[in-house]
Amino acid sequence: MPFKRPSSTRDSSQSSSNTGPRLKRARSRSPSHDQASSSSRITVITVYIVQAKLDPEIVSDLFRVAEGDRVFEGGHHNGVRFHLCHDVSEAEVIVTAVHMRRRLERHIDWGIAKDRAIVTPQWLLDSAQQGKSLPCGDYAALHDLQDETEHNCPDTDCHCRSGSESHSPPPNELSSLSEPASPELAQQHDSVAAAEYDVSKLSLSHTARYSCCRASPLICPNQGLVAELDVIRRSRSLEGEERSALSYQRAIAVIKAFPKPITAKNLHGEVSKLPYLGQKLMSMIEEYVEDGQITESAKNRDSPRFQALSAFTTIYGIGPHTARKLHAEGMRTIHDLEYHFGEKETSAGSELSSGDGHAEDEEKILERSIQVSLTLRDDFKEKILRDEVEEMNSVVMRELDALLTGCTSTIVGGYRRGKPQSNDVDIVITHTDAKGGAAKIKGLCKKFVRRLYERGLVTHVMHLSSFRAPNALRTTQWDSLEKALTVFILPPSPDGCQPRRRIHRRLDLIFAAPEVYWTAIVGWTGSTMFERDLRLWAKERRGLKFDSAGITRRHDSKAFFPKNEREVFKLLGLDWVPPLLRNADA
Ligand code: DCP
Ligand code: MG
């Protein structure tokens, strides 16, 4: 059984029944509500946007606000954050331009509507601008639900700043530990804030066939359409229809890079000329432009089988194949899985604790990962905000420095692409000694993870791989770098005066020798479609093989060692694409 990375928790939202009980006032379970951020306490409000009756342009604007991508002038956007959900049953606030009960009921179950605040789009815009949740009653979208909207409005009185009680270590103390020794490594500091580039000067084209030649922002002007198509993509993938899923993934990637809203005006002109948009996809896009939704997406969303399979694949270790198998055995809910796998007390992987003894067999490792994931699923559901990602990296690098000085790291994955909230944290680590670094890195992964485990920072190891023992659990795209997929928990706050809410987080640590550090960073920054096209481009256009562990020439296996990220792109004959524009997936 292949080991699968779980779907994002966003996917899981599709799994709950639309009429089922909401995950209680999502706010109490939502990402950061009780969570001490490093400098301030932020209220997170879960928002669902009904797209009917809204212009694509406005929808895209609202998505950007709700995803935290559009920041308002004056830095107001600090007391409240929005978490955009794709399952109305998880929302606290529903944003809609529909004002009549009968029309709203076409999109939302009335029982759910009565239990939420139903507001106009202006509430979202004004709240984001003022950095606080404004009284929903003033923005009630439906006269019929005025009282309910007032009553169900999220209360944000508690979002006081924690000010000097910040629990992050002093910034200088930690950044110095990851201070790179060589000028090449210094270029890693390309965080979102530091990203300075003029998109108009990049020679990327949205009509290119490879997504690694296009500029794909995190939130695009057609994000609502992308979300609809992604439901169909996931459904195909869950049913094992990989070719079909890939067609949708390609279409999504093309739309992600299209720089303006798709409307009736440009649909049959420039949109129809975009690559990978065949007849069927064009008719779906047309339907979306006309109605604000796609029938097939709605059908999928409502399908109990889709909901069950989606829920199963949010569990670490369960891919579509296993999910279908469990479904065929009669399981329908996460509780069924709990019963099936048993909620045994789980411990760190025996790969870690058994020294050089026999590794556990594949089946057992998989089963243990599923058990861990089931036990910790409430924690794993909670998204990780950027400041916590940074804090985790700081703690990891401080620990590593105590074991071996001179290491440096880059946070990759969705964080590097600018996602405001991540499902896990991915960190690529190397040593700054360009000559002796490779030897120092070898074997470090296991040693380091053992240390983290002993110090109580790593509670579980889902997977541990090394150079010498290629692991059968690795999926095909995986490289041969030493890596550990772990469950991590931040240490208690140093001063102990304000206990931090400690949540289990998924943490992937990837160790790369200095010469392949940059290919590892490029390979783990994503997004998945961007990576797929990068490999395809390298193969089809350059006769090269690209993966996170290096670039080689196909005909003679000659290896290349780029010294920085731009050199990776140059070697592949590509223009550099800033990480923030590598969001080629939904
Ligand atoms: N990756 C890949 N192929 C895979 C899995 C991962 O190319 N099968 C690469 C691209 C991903 C990166 O690794 O962007 C990190 O994978 P994650 O699953 O952690 O995904 P993200 O970090 O992009 O998003 P998130 O963690 O928030 O879900
Ligand atoms: Mg990630």
Coordinates of C-alpha atoms and ligand atoms in Angstrom, one line a residue:
M1 CA 0.0 0.0 0.0
P2 CA 1.6 3.3 -1.0
F3 CA 2.1 5.8 1.7
K4 CA 0.3 9.0 0.9
R5 CA 0.6 12.5 2.1
P6 CA -2.8 13.5 3.4
S7 CA -5.1 15.9 1.6
S8 CA -5.1 19.4 3.0
T9 CA -7.5 19.9 5.9
R10 CA -9.3 22.3 3.6
D11 CA -10.4 19.2 1.7
S12 CA -11.8 17.8 4.8
S13 CA -14.3 20.6 5.0
Q14 CA -16.0 19.0 2.0
S15 CA -16.6 15.9 4.0
S16 CA -19.0 17.1 6.6
S17 CA -22.6 17.0 5.8
N18 CA -24.1 20.3 4.8
T19 CA -26.9 19.7 7.2
G20 CA -24.9 18.1 9.9
P21 CA -24.0 19.8 13.1
R22 CA -21.4 22.5 12.6
L23 CA -18.0 22.1 14.2
K24 CA -19.2 24.2 17.0
R25 CA -18.9 27.9 16.3
A26 CA -15.9 27.1 14.3
R27 CA -14.1 29.9 16.1
S28 CA -13.4 27.9 19.2
R29 CA -11.7 25.3 17.0
S30 CA -10.4 27.6 14.3
P31 CA -6.8 28.1 13.7
S32 CA -5.6 30.8 16.0
H33 CA -8.4 31.7 18.3
D34 CA -6.8 30.5 21.4
Q35 CA -3.4 30.4 20.1
A36 CA -0.8 32.8 21.4
S37 CA 0.8 34.2 18.3
S38 CA 4.3 35.6 18.7
S39 CA 3.2 39.2 19.1
S40 CA -0.5 39.6 19.1
R41 CA -3.7 37.7 19.6
I42 CA -5.7 37.5 16.5
T43 CA -9.3 36.4 16.1
V44 CA -10.0 34.1 13.2
I45 CA -13.5 34.1 11.7
T46 CA -14.5 31.4 9.4
V47 CA -16.3 32.8 6.4
Y48 CA -18.2 31.2 3.5
I49 CA -18.9 33.1 0.4
V50 CA -22.0 32.4 -1.7
Q51 CA -20.9 33.3 -5.2
A52 CA -24.4 33.6 -6.7
K53 CA -25.3 37.1 -7.9
L54 CA -21.7 38.4 -7.5
D55 CA -19.5 39.6 -10.3
P56 CA -16.4 37.4 -10.8
E57 CA -14.3 40.5 -10.1
I58 CA -16.0 41.0 -6.7
V59 CA -15.8 37.3 -5.9
S60 CA -12.1 37.3 -6.5
D61 CA -11.7 40.5 -4.4
L62 CA -13.7 38.9 -1.5
F63 CA -11.6 35.7 -1.8
R64 CA -8.5 37.7 -1.5
V65 CA -9.7 39.5 1.5
A66 CA -10.9 36.3 3.1
E67 CA -7.6 34.5 2.4
G68 CA -5.8 37.5 4.0
D69 CA -4.1 38.2 0.6
R70 CA -5.5 41.7 0.3
V71 CA -4.2 43.8 3.0
F72 CA -5.7 47.2 3.5
E73 CA -3.7 50.4 3.7
G74 CA -2.8 51.7 7.1
G75 CA -2.0 48.3 8.6
H76 CA -5.4 47.8 10.0
H77 CA -5.6 44.2 9.1
N78 CA -4.3 43.0 12.4
G79 CA -7.0 42.2 15.0
V80 CA -9.0 39.8 12.8
R81 CA -8.2 37.2 10.2
F82 CA -10.6 35.4 8.0
H83 CA -10.5 31.7 7.3
L84 CA -12.2 31.0 4.0
C85 CA -14.0 27.7 4.2
H86 CA -15.6 25.7 1.3
D87 CA -18.2 23.9 3.4
V88 CA -20.9 26.2 4.6
S89 CA -21.5 24.0 7.6
E90 CA -18.2 25.1 9.0
A91 CA -18.8 28.8 8.6
E92 CA -19.5 31.3 11.3
V93 CA -20.4 34.0 8.8
I94 CA -22.0 33.6 5.4
V95 CA -21.3 36.4 2.9
T96 CA -23.9 36.8 0.2
A97 CA -25.5 39.2 -2.2
V98 CA -28.7 37.2 -2.2
H99 CA -31.5 38.9 -0.2
M100 CA -34.4 36.5 -0.6
R101 CA -35.0 33.4 1.4
R102 CA -36.1 31.4 -1.6
R103 CA -33.0 32.2 -3.6
L104 CA -30.7 31.6 -0.7
E105 CA -32.2 28.2 -0.1
R106 CA -30.9 27.2 -3.5
H107 CA -27.4 27.5 -2.1
I108 CA -27.7 26.9 1.6
D109 CA -29.9 24.8 3.8
W110 CA -32.2 27.0 5.8
G111 CA -31.5 25.2 9.0
I112 CA -27.8 26.2 8.6
A113 CA -28.6 29.7 7.5
K114 CA -30.6 30.4 10.7
D115 CA -27.7 29.3 12.8
R116 CA -25.2 31.7 11.2
A117 CA -24.7 35.4 10.7
I118 CA -25.7 36.1 7.1
V119 CA -24.2 39.4 5.9
T120 CA -23.6 41.4 2.7
P121 CA -20.1 41.5 1.1
Q122 CA -19.6 44.9 2.6
W123 CA -19.3 43.4 6.1
L124 CA -16.3 41.5 5.0
L125 CA -14.6 44.4 3.3
D126 CA -15.3 46.9 6.1
S127 CA -14.3 44.4 8.8
A128 CA -11.1 43.6 7.0
Q129 CA -10.4 47.3 6.5
Q130 CA -11.0 48.2 10.2
G131 CA -9.2 45.1 11.5
K132 CA -12.2 43.9 13.6
S133 CA -15.4 42.0 13.2
L134 CA -18.1 44.7 12.8
P135 CA -21.7 44.2 14.1
C136 CA -23.2 41.7 11.6
G137 CA -26.7 43.1 12.3
D138 CA -25.8 46.3 10.5
Y139 CA -25.0 44.3 7.4
A140 CA -27.7 41.6 7.6
A141 CA -28.3 40.3 4.0
L142 CA -31.8 39.0 4.7
H143 CA -34.5 40.8 6.5
D144 CA -35.9 37.5 7.6
L145 CA -32.7 36.6 9.4
Q146 CA -31.9 40.0 11.0
D147 CA -32.2 38.7 14.6
E148 CA -30.3 35.5 13.9
T149 CA -27.6 37.5 12.2
E150 CA -27.2 39.8 15.2
H151 CA -27.3 36.9 17.6
N152 CA -24.8 34.7 15.7
C153 CA -22.3 37.5 15.0
P154 CA -18.8 36.5 16.1
D155 CA -17.9 38.4 19.2
T156 CA -14.4 39.8 19.0
D157 CA -14.1 41.6 22.3
C158 CA -11.3 39.3 23.4
H159 CA -8.8 40.0 20.7
C160 CA -6.6 42.1 22.9
R161 CA -3.0 42.3 22.1
S162 CA -0.7 40.3 24.3
G163 CA 2.1 42.8 23.7
S164 CA 5.2 42.2 25.7
E165 CA 4.0 38.7 26.7
S166 CA 5.2 37.4 23.4
H167 CA 6.6 34.0 23.7
S168 CA 8.8 34.0 20.6
P169 CA 12.4 34.0 21.4
P170 CA 14.2 37.3 20.7
P171 CA 14.4 37.5 16.9
N172 CA 18.2 38.2 16.9
E173 CA 19.0 35.2 19.0
L174 CA 17.4 32.8 16.6
S175 CA 18.1 34.4 13.3
S176 CA 21.8 34.4 14.1
L177 CA 21.7 30.6 14.3
S178 CA 20.5 30.3 10.8
E179 CA 22.8 33.0 9.5
P180 CA 24.3 31.6 6.4
A181 CA 28.1 31.5 6.2
S182 CA 28.4 31.7 2.4
P183 CA 27.0 34.4 0.1
E184 CA 25.1 31.8 -1.8
L185 CA 23.3 30.6 1.3
A186 CA 22.5 34.2 2.2
Q187 CA 20.1 34.3 -0.7
Q188 CA 17.7 32.1 1.1
H189 CA 16.3 35.1 2.9
D190 CA 13.7 35.6 0.3
S191 CA 10.7 35.6 2.6
V192 CA 7.4 37.1 1.6
A193 CA 8.3 40.4 3.1
A194 CA 11.6 40.6 1.4
A195 CA 10.4 39.5 -2.0
E196 CA 11.2 42.4 -4.3
Y197 CA 10.3 41.9 -7.8
D198 CA 8.4 43.7 -10.5
V199 CA 6.0 41.2 -12.0
S200 CA 5.7 43.2 -15.2
K201 CA 9.4 42.8 -15.7
L202 CA 9.3 39.0 -15.5
S203 CA 9.1 37.4 -18.9
L204 CA 6.5 34.9 -17.9
S205 CA 3.5 34.2 -20.1
H206 CA 0.1 33.1 -18.9
T207 CA -0.4 31.2 -22.3
A208 CA 2.7 29.0 -21.8
R209 CA 2.1 25.3 -21.7
Y210 CA 4.2 24.6 -18.7
S211 CA 3.2 26.1 -15.3
C212 CA 6.8 26.8 -14.5
C213 CA 6.8 29.4 -17.3
R214 CA 3.7 31.2 -15.9
A215 CA 3.1 33.5 -13.0
S216 CA 0.6 31.8 -10.7
P217 CA -0.4 33.9 -7.6
L218 CA -1.8 32.4 -4.4
I219 CA -5.2 34.0 -5.1
C220 CA -6.1 34.7 -8.7
P221 CA -8.9 36.8 -10.2
N222 CA -10.9 33.6 -10.9
Q223 CA -10.4 31.9 -7.5
G224 CA -14.1 31.0 -7.2
L225 CA -14.0 29.1 -10.5
V226 CA -10.8 27.4 -9.5
A227 CA -12.4 26.2 -6.2
E228 CA -15.3 24.7 -8.2
L229 CA -13.1 22.9 -10.6
D230 CA -11.0 21.6 -7.8
V231 CA -13.9 19.8 -6.3
I232 CA -14.2 17.8 -9.6
R233 CA -10.4 17.3 -9.7
R234 CA -10.5 15.8 -6.2
S235 CA -13.4 13.7 -7.0
R236 CA -11.7 12.2 -10.0
S237 CA -8.5 11.6 -8.0
L238 CA -10.5 10.0 -5.1
E239 CA -12.0 7.6 -7.7
G240 CA -8.6 6.7 -9.0
E241 CA -9.2 8.4 -12.4
E242 CA -5.8 9.9 -12.4
R243 CA -5.7 11.0 -16.1
S244 CA -9.0 12.9 -15.7
A245 CA -7.8 14.4 -12.4
L246 CA -4.7 15.6 -14.1
S247 CA -6.7 17.3 -16.9
Y248 CA -8.6 19.3 -14.3
Q249 CA -5.3 20.1 -12.4
R250 CA -3.8 21.4 -15.7
A251 CA -6.9 23.5 -16.4
I252 CA -6.8 24.9 -12.9
A253 CA -3.2 25.8 -13.3
V254 CA -3.9 27.7 -16.5
I255 CA -6.8 29.6 -14.9
K256 CA -4.6 30.4 -11.8
A257 CA -2.3 32.2 -14.1
F258 CA -4.9 34.0 -16.2
P259 CA -4.5 37.6 -15.0
K260 CA -8.1 38.9 -15.2
P261 CA -11.6 37.8 -14.4
I262 CA -13.2 35.5 -16.9
T263 CA -16.4 37.0 -18.2
A264 CA -18.9 36.4 -21.0
K265 CA -16.9 38.9 -23.0
N266 CA -13.5 37.2 -23.0
L267 CA -14.7 33.6 -22.6
H268 CA -15.0 32.8 -26.3
G269 CA -12.0 34.9 -27.2
E270 CA -8.8 34.8 -25.3
V271 CA -9.9 32.3 -22.7
S272 CA -10.9 29.7 -25.3
K273 CA -7.3 29.9 -26.7
L274 CA -5.6 29.1 -23.4
P275 CA -3.9 25.7 -23.3
Y276 CA -5.7 22.6 -21.8
L277 CA -9.2 24.1 -21.9
G278 CA -11.1 21.6 -24.0
Q279 CA -14.7 21.6 -24.9
K280 CA -16.0 20.1 -21.7
L281 CA -14.0 22.4 -19.5
M282 CA -15.1 25.4 -21.6
S283 CA -18.7 24.5 -21.1
M284 CA -18.1 24.2 -17.3
I285 CA -16.4 27.6 -17.3
E286 CA -19.3 29.1 -19.2
E287 CA -21.8 27.6 -16.7
Y288 CA -19.8 29.2 -13.9
V289 CA -19.7 32.6 -15.6
E290 CA -23.5 32.4 -16.0
D291 CA -24.6 30.9 -12.7
G292 CA -21.7 31.3 -10.3
Q293 CA -21.5 27.5 -9.9
I294 CA -20.9 24.3 -11.8
T295 CA -23.6 21.5 -11.5
E296 CA -21.0 18.7 -11.5
S297 CA -19.1 20.3 -8.6
A298 CA -22.3 20.7 -6.6
K299 CA -23.2 17.1 -7.3
N300 CA -19.8 15.9 -6.2
R301 CA -20.0 18.1 -3.1
D302 CA -23.3 16.6 -2.1
S303 CA -22.3 13.0 -2.8
P304 CA -22.0 11.0 0.5
R305 CA -19.3 8.9 -1.2
F306 CA -17.2 11.9 -2.1
Q307 CA -17.7 13.3 1.4
A308 CA -16.6 10.0 3.0
L309 CA -13.6 9.5 0.7
S310 CA -12.5 13.1 1.2
A311 CA -12.7 12.7 5.0
F312 CA -10.7 9.5 4.9
T313 CA -7.9 11.1 2.8
T314 CA -7.4 13.8 5.4
I315 CA -5.9 11.1 7.6
Y316 CA -2.1 10.8 7.2
G317 CA -1.3 7.6 5.4
I318 CA -4.6 7.2 3.7
G319 CA -4.6 7.8 -0.1
P320 CA -7.4 7.5 -2.5
H321 CA -6.8 3.8 -3.0
T322 CA -6.9 2.9 0.7
A323 CA -9.9 5.2 1.1
R324 CA -11.9 3.4 -1.6
K325 CA -10.9 0.1 0.0
L326 CA -12.1 1.2 3.4
H327 CA -15.3 2.5 1.9
A328 CA -15.9 -0.8 0.1
E329 CA -15.5 -2.5 3.5
G330 CA -18.5 -0.5 4.7
M331 CA -16.8 2.4 6.5
R332 CA -18.3 5.8 6.1
T333 CA -17.1 8.1 8.8
I334 CA -14.0 8.9 10.7
H335 CA -15.5 7.1 13.7
D336 CA -15.7 4.0 11.6
L337 CA -12.0 4.3 10.9
E338 CA -11.3 4.7 14.6
Y339 CA -13.1 1.6 15.3
H340 CA -11.4 -0.3 12.5
F341 CA -7.8 0.8 13.3
G342 CA -8.4 1.0 17.1
E343 CA -7.3 4.0 19.1
K344 CA -4.1 2.4 20.5
E345 CA -1.6 4.4 22.4
T346 CA 1.0 5.3 19.8
S347 CA 4.6 5.9 20.2
A348 CA 7.5 7.2 18.1
G349 CA 8.5 5.1 15.1
S350 CA 10.6 2.0 15.8
E351 CA 12.9 3.2 13.1
L352 CA 13.9 5.8 15.6
S353 CA 13.9 3.7 18.8
S354 CA 15.3 0.4 17.5
G355 CA 18.8 1.6 16.6
D356 CA 20.2 -0.6 13.9
G357 CA 17.6 -3.4 14.4
H358 CA 15.1 -4.5 11.9
A359 CA 12.8 -1.8 10.7
E360 CA 9.1 -2.3 11.1
D361 CA 7.5 -3.7 8.0
E362 CA 5.7 -1.3 5.7
E363 CA 2.2 -2.3 6.6
K364 CA 2.9 -1.7 10.3
I365 CA 4.4 1.7 9.8
L366 CA 1.4 2.7 7.7
E367 CA -1.0 1.4 10.2
R368 CA 0.8 3.3 13.0
S369 CA 0.7 6.5 11.0
I370 CA -3.0 6.2 10.5
Q371 CA -3.5 5.6 14.2
V372 CA -1.4 8.6 15.1
S373 CA -3.3 10.7 12.6
L374 CA -6.6 9.6 13.9
T375 CA -5.7 10.3 17.5
L376 CA -4.4 13.7 16.7
R377 CA -6.8 14.7 14.0
D378 CA -8.3 17.6 15.9
D379 CA -4.9 19.2 16.2
F380 CA -4.0 18.4 12.6
K381 CA -7.2 20.2 11.4
E382 CA -6.0 23.4 12.8
K383 CA -4.1 25.5 10.3
I384 CA -0.7 26.9 11.2
L385 CA -0.3 30.7 11.0
R386 CA 2.9 32.1 9.6
D387 CA 4.3 33.3 12.9
E388 CA 4.0 29.9 14.4
V389 CA 5.7 28.4 11.3
E390 CA 8.6 30.8 11.9
E391 CA 8.7 30.0 15.6
M392 CA 8.8 26.3 14.9
N393 CA 11.7 26.8 12.5
S394 CA 13.5 28.9 15.1
V395 CA 13.1 26.2 17.8
V396 CA 14.2 23.5 15.4
M397 CA 17.3 25.4 14.4
R398 CA 18.2 26.2 18.0
E399 CA 18.0 22.6 18.8
L400 CA 20.0 21.6 15.8
D401 CA 22.7 24.2 16.6
A402 CA 23.1 22.5 20.0
L403 CA 23.8 19.2 18.1
L404 CA 25.9 20.6 15.3
T405 CA 26.9 24.2 14.7
G406 CA 26.9 25.7 11.2
C407 CA 23.5 24.4 9.9
T408 CA 21.1 26.7 8.1
S409 CA 17.5 26.2 6.9
T410 CA 14.8 27.5 4.6
I411 CA 11.1 27.1 5.3
V412 CA 9.7 25.7 2.1
G413 CA 6.2 24.4 1.0
G414 CA 3.2 26.6 1.1
Y415 CA 4.8 29.0 3.6
R416 CA 7.4 30.0 1.1
R417 CA 4.7 30.5 -1.5
G418 CA 3.0 33.1 0.8
K419 CA 0.2 31.0 2.2
P420 CA -1.1 32.8 5.3
Q421 CA -2.0 29.4 6.8
S422 CA -0.3 26.0 6.3
N423 CA -1.3 22.4 7.0
D424 CA 2.2 21.4 7.9
V425 CA 5.7 22.9 8.1
D426 CA 8.4 21.9 5.6
I427 CA 12.0 22.8 6.4
V428 CA 15.0 22.1 4.2
I429 CA 18.3 22.0 6.2
T430 CA 21.9 22.0 5.1
H431 CA 25.4 22.8 6.5
T432 CA 27.1 26.1 5.6
D433 CA 30.5 24.3 5.2
A434 CA 30.5 24.1 1.4
K435 CA 33.3 21.5 1.3
G436 CA 32.7 19.3 4.4
G437 CA 29.0 19.9 4.7
A438 CA 27.9 16.7 2.8
A439 CA 29.7 14.5 5.3
K440 CA 28.3 16.4 8.2
I441 CA 24.7 16.2 6.9
K442 CA 24.9 12.4 6.3
G443 CA 23.1 10.6 9.1
L444 CA 22.2 13.8 10.8
C445 CA 18.4 13.4 10.2
K446 CA 18.0 10.4 12.4
K447 CA 20.3 11.7 15.1
F448 CA 18.5 15.0 15.2
V449 CA 15.1 13.5 15.2
R450 CA 16.1 11.2 18.0
R451 CA 17.2 14.3 20.0
L452 CA 14.0 16.1 19.3
Y453 CA 12.1 13.1 20.4
E454 CA 14.1 12.8 23.6
R455 CA 13.5 16.5 24.3
G456 CA 9.7 16.0 23.9
L457 CA 9.6 18.2 20.8
V458 CA 8.9 15.4 18.4
T459 CA 6.1 13.1 19.7
H460 CA 5.8 10.8 16.7
V461 CA 7.8 9.9 13.6
M462 CA 5.6 9.0 10.7
H463 CA 8.4 8.3 8.3
L464 CA 12.2 8.4 8.4
S465 CA 14.3 7.8 5.3
S466 CA 18.0 7.8 4.6
F467 CA 20.4 7.7 1.7
R468 CA 21.4 4.1 2.3
A469 CA 17.9 2.6 2.7
P470 CA 15.5 3.7 0.1
N471 CA 12.1 3.3 1.7
A472 CA 9.3 1.5 -0.1
L473 CA 6.8 3.9 1.4
R474 CA 8.2 6.8 -0.6
T475 CA 5.9 7.9 -3.4
T476 CA 7.2 8.0 -6.9
Q477 CA 7.9 11.8 -6.9
W478 CA 10.0 11.5 -3.8
D479 CA 13.7 12.1 -3.8
S480 CA 16.5 10.3 -2.1
L481 CA 17.2 13.0 0.5
E482 CA 17.3 12.2 4.1
K483 CA 14.0 13.2 5.6
A484 CA 11.7 12.8 8.5
L485 CA 8.0 13.3 8.6
T486 CA 7.3 14.0 12.2
V487 CA 4.7 15.3 14.7
F488 CA 6.1 18.3 16.5
I489 CA 5.0 20.2 19.5
L490 CA 6.4 23.6 20.6
P491 CA 8.0 23.7 24.0
P492 CA 6.1 25.4 26.9
S493 CA 6.6 29.1 26.9
P494 CA 10.0 30.0 28.4
D495 CA 8.7 32.4 31.1
G496 CA 5.7 30.2 31.9
C497 CA 3.6 33.2 32.8
Q498 CA 1.1 32.6 30.0
P499 CA 0.8 29.0 29.1
R500 CA 0.8 28.5 25.3
R501 CA -1.7 26.3 23.8
R502 CA 0.4 23.4 22.6
I503 CA -0.9 21.8 19.4
H504 CA 0.6 18.8 17.6
R505 CA 1.9 20.0 14.2
R506 CA 3.1 18.0 11.3
L507 CA 6.7 18.9 10.6
D508 CA 8.7 17.6 7.6
L509 CA 12.5 17.9 7.9
I510 CA 14.6 17.5 4.8
F511 CA 18.3 17.3 5.0
A512 CA 20.3 18.2 1.9
A513 CA 24.1 18.3 1.3
P514 CA 25.2 21.9 0.4
E515 CA 25.6 21.1 -3.3
V516 CA 21.9 20.1 -3.6
Y517 CA 20.5 22.5 -1.1
W518 CA 19.0 24.7 -3.8
T519 CA 17.5 21.9 -5.8
A520 CA 15.9 20.7 -2.6
I521 CA 14.5 24.1 -1.9
V522 CA 13.1 24.4 -5.4
G523 CA 11.8 20.8 -5.2
W524 CA 10.0 21.3 -1.9
T525 CA 8.6 24.8 -2.5
G526 CA 5.9 23.5 -4.8
S527 CA 3.2 23.9 -5.7
T528 CA 2.6 20.3 -6.8
M529 CA 1.7 21.2 -10.4
F530 CA 4.6 23.6 -10.6
E531 CA 6.9 20.8 -9.6
R532 CA 5.4 18.4 -12.0
D533 CA 5.9 20.8 -14.9
L534 CA 9.4 21.6 -13.8
R535 CA 10.3 18.0 -14.1
L536 CA 8.5 17.7 -17.4
W537 CA 10.1 20.8 -18.8
A538 CA 13.6 19.6 -17.7
K539 CA 13.0 16.3 -19.4
E540 CA 11.2 17.4 -22.6
R541 CA 13.0 20.6 -23.3
R542 CA 16.5 20.2 -21.8
G543 CA 17.2 16.5 -21.6
L544 CA 17.7 16.9 -17.9
K545 CA 16.4 15.1 -14.9
F546 CA 15.2 17.4 -12.1
D547 CA 14.4 16.4 -8.6
S548 CA 14.9 17.7 -5.1
A549 CA 18.1 15.7 -4.8
G550 CA 19.8 17.2 -7.8
I551 CA 19.9 17.9 -11.5
T552 CA 21.4 15.4 -13.9
R553 CA 21.9 15.2 -17.7
R554 CA 19.8 12.2 -18.9
H555 CA 22.2 10.8 -21.5
D556 CA 25.4 10.6 -19.4
S557 CA 24.1 11.2 -15.8
K558 CA 26.4 14.2 -15.4
A559 CA 25.3 16.1 -12.2
F560 CA 25.0 19.9 -11.9
F561 CA 25.2 21.8 -8.6
P562 CA 23.6 25.2 -8.8
K563 CA 24.8 27.6 -6.1
N564 CA 21.6 29.5 -5.6
E565 CA 17.9 29.4 -6.6
R566 CA 18.3 31.5 -9.7
E567 CA 21.0 29.2 -11.0
V568 CA 18.6 26.3 -10.7
F569 CA 16.2 28.0 -13.1
K570 CA 19.0 29.2 -15.3
L571 CA 20.4 25.6 -15.6
L572 CA 16.9 24.5 -16.6
G573 CA 16.7 27.2 -19.2
L574 CA 13.9 28.9 -17.4
D575 CA 13.2 32.4 -16.2
W576 CA 13.2 32.6 -12.4
V577 CA 9.7 32.5 -11.0
P578 CA 9.4 34.1 -7.5
P579 CA 8.0 31.6 -4.9
L580 CA 4.9 33.7 -4.5
L581 CA 4.1 33.1 -8.1
R582 CA 4.5 29.3 -8.0
N583 CA 0.9 28.7 -6.8
A584 CA -0.2 26.6 -9.8
D585 CA -2.6 24.5 -7.8
A586 CA -6.0 25.5 -6.4
Ligands
DCP1 N1 5.5 17.9 -3.1 C1 5.5 17.4 -4.4 N2 4.9 16.2 -4.7 C2 4.2 15.6 -3.7 C3 4.2 16.1 -2.4 C4 4.9 17.3 -2.1 O1 6.1 18.0 -5.3 N3 3.6 14.5 -3.9 C5 6.2 19.2 -2.9 C6 5.4 20.4 -3.4 C7 4.7 20.9 -2.2 C8 5.8 20.6 -1.1 O2 6.5 19.4 -1.5 O3 4.4 22.2 -2.3 C9 5.3 20.5 0.2 O4 4.3 19.6 0.3 P1 3.0 19.8 1.3 O5 2.2 18.6 1.1 O6 3.5 20.2 2.6 O7 2.2 21.0 0.6 P2 2.3 22.6 0.8 O8 3.4 22.9 1.8 O9 2.3 23.1 -0.5 O10 0.9 23.0 1.4 P3 0.3 22.6 2.9 O11 1.4 22.0 3.7 O12 -0.2 23.9 3.5 O13 -0.8 21.7 2.7
MG2 MG 3.5 22.0 3.7

